[in-house]
């Protein structure tokens, strides 16, 4: 688990300010849900945490040290759109996650290490409920299964931080409920820090130990790109369960929603 500290973060693309003055600490093991209007910079923020984008100003610290300049195996990401490779079997898609994560210099794994990687991939696929389709092609899987495959791909490197960008947005309601339950189980088992973007406010409160709302506090109607979004609300979620952490969560101060 890792403590993430964001200090005075700004992100601009040319003249367009996307994020401004974002400062926050994400405690190890928390499940932070991020909500906000379309285009307000949520995905940009996740990519900065991943290390695939650099802040224009400010910095991100991981356990007190500056974030490495590129994505590393300590951080896994799952996007809304499935990122699986269509020409690889389910099992090989997950093995590939390990090849990318653990041996970027070598590229591919061979021999006994490859066999170990295949066994580990098969175990994780079984954990996410795909143990029976190891040799299938991704296109043979349902949307929910493809998303679980993407989750397995991210989890095989045992990331300390899992970044999820609207992971359940494309799923049917029933499947989405299953996927949420699976995420909560994996989060608890692996003691990961999870940062998840969702457009579903109820989902954010249901899953999150903490909910961040990104919005603009300053607006220029003539020049919309002049100001960026920041964290306008920082609220406790209804998720009271936190795996084996030093400090208890603050008590939730909001009433529960009526469920789903
Ligand atoms: N690489 C880029 N170059 C230029 N502009 C970009 C780039 N990436 C994002 N933007 C702009 O930054 C703004 C924020 O984009 P971002 O994708 O982070 O928003 P978002 O909150 O994730 O939106 P959504 O809810 O629709 O996914 C948008 O105006 C987008 O056009
Ligand atoms: Mg986005």
Coordinates of N, CA and C and ligand atoms in Angstrom, one line a residue, residues 13-14 16 18 36-45 47 53 80 165-166 197 199, ligand 1:
X13 N -3.1 21.9 -21.1 CA -2.7 21.5 -22.5 C -2.7 22.8 -23.3
X14 N -1.6 23.3 -23.7 CA -1.5 24.6 -24.3 C -2.1 25.7 -23.4
X16 N -5.3 25.6 -22.5 CA -6.4 25.1 -21.8 C -5.9 24.5 -20.4
X18 N -6.7 22.5 -17.4 CA -7.6 21.4 -17.1 C -7.7 21.2 -15.6
X36 N -17.3 14.0 -11.3 CA -17.2 15.3 -11.8 C -17.8 15.4 -13.2
X37 N -18.1 16.6 -13.7 CA -18.6 16.7 -15.0 C -17.7 16.2 -16.1
X38 N -18.3 15.8 -17.2 CA -17.5 15.3 -18.4 C -16.5 16.4 -18.8
X39 N -15.2 16.0 -19.0 CA -14.2 16.9 -19.5 C -13.6 17.8 -18.4
X40 N -13.9 17.5 -17.1 CA -13.3 18.3 -16.0 C -11.9 17.8 -15.6
X41 N -11.4 16.8 -16.2 CA -10.0 16.4 -15.9 C -9.8 15.2 -15.1
X42 N -10.9 14.3 -14.9 CA -10.7 13.1 -14.0 C -9.7 12.1 -14.6
X43 N -9.9 11.9 -15.9 CA -9.0 10.9 -16.5 C -7.6 11.5 -16.6
X44 N -7.5 12.8 -16.8 CA -6.1 13.4 -16.8 C -5.5 13.2 -15.4
X45 N -6.3 13.4 -14.4 CA -5.8 13.2 -13.0 C -5.3 11.8 -12.8
X47 N -4.2 9.7 -15.1 CA -3.0 9.5 -15.9 C -1.8 10.1 -15.2
X53 N 1.3 11.0 -17.6 CA 1.2 12.4 -17.9 C 2.0 13.1 -16.8
X80 N -12.3 2.3 -19.0 CA -13.7 1.9 -19.3 C -13.8 1.0 -20.5
X165 N -10.7 3.8 -14.4 CA -11.4 4.9 -15.1 C -12.7 4.4 -15.6
X166 N -13.8 4.8 -14.9 CA -15.1 4.3 -15.2 C -15.2 2.8 -15.6
X197 N -12.5 6.5 -11.0 CA -13.4 7.5 -11.6 C -14.7 6.9 -11.9
X199 N -19.0 8.0 -13.1 CA -20.0 9.1 -13.3 C -21.2 8.9 -12.5
Ligands
LIG1 N1 -3.6 14.9 -24.5 C1 -4.4 16.0 -24.5 N2 -4.2 17.0 -25.2 C2 -5.0 18.1 -25.2 N3 -6.1 18.2 -24.5 C3 -6.4 17.1 -23.7 C4 -5.6 16.0 -23.6 N4 -6.1 15.1 -22.7 C5 -7.2 15.7 -22.3 N5 -7.4 16.9 -22.8 C6 -8.5 17.9 -22.5 O1 -8.5 18.0 -21.1 C7 -9.9 18.1 -20.7 C8 -10.1 17.1 -19.6 O2 -10.1 15.8 -20.2 P1 -10.3 14.4 -19.3 O3 -10.4 13.3 -20.3 O4 -9.3 14.4 -18.3 O5 -11.8 14.7 -18.7 P2 -12.7 13.7 -17.9 O6 -13.1 14.4 -16.7 O7 -12.1 12.4 -17.8 O8 -14.0 13.6 -18.9 P3 -15.0 12.4 -19.1 O9 -15.9 12.3 -17.9 O10 -15.7 12.8 -20.4 O11 -14.2 11.1 -19.3 C9 -10.7 18.0 -21.9 O12 -11.1 19.3 -22.3 C10 -9.8 17.3 -22.9 O13 -10.2 17.8 -24.2

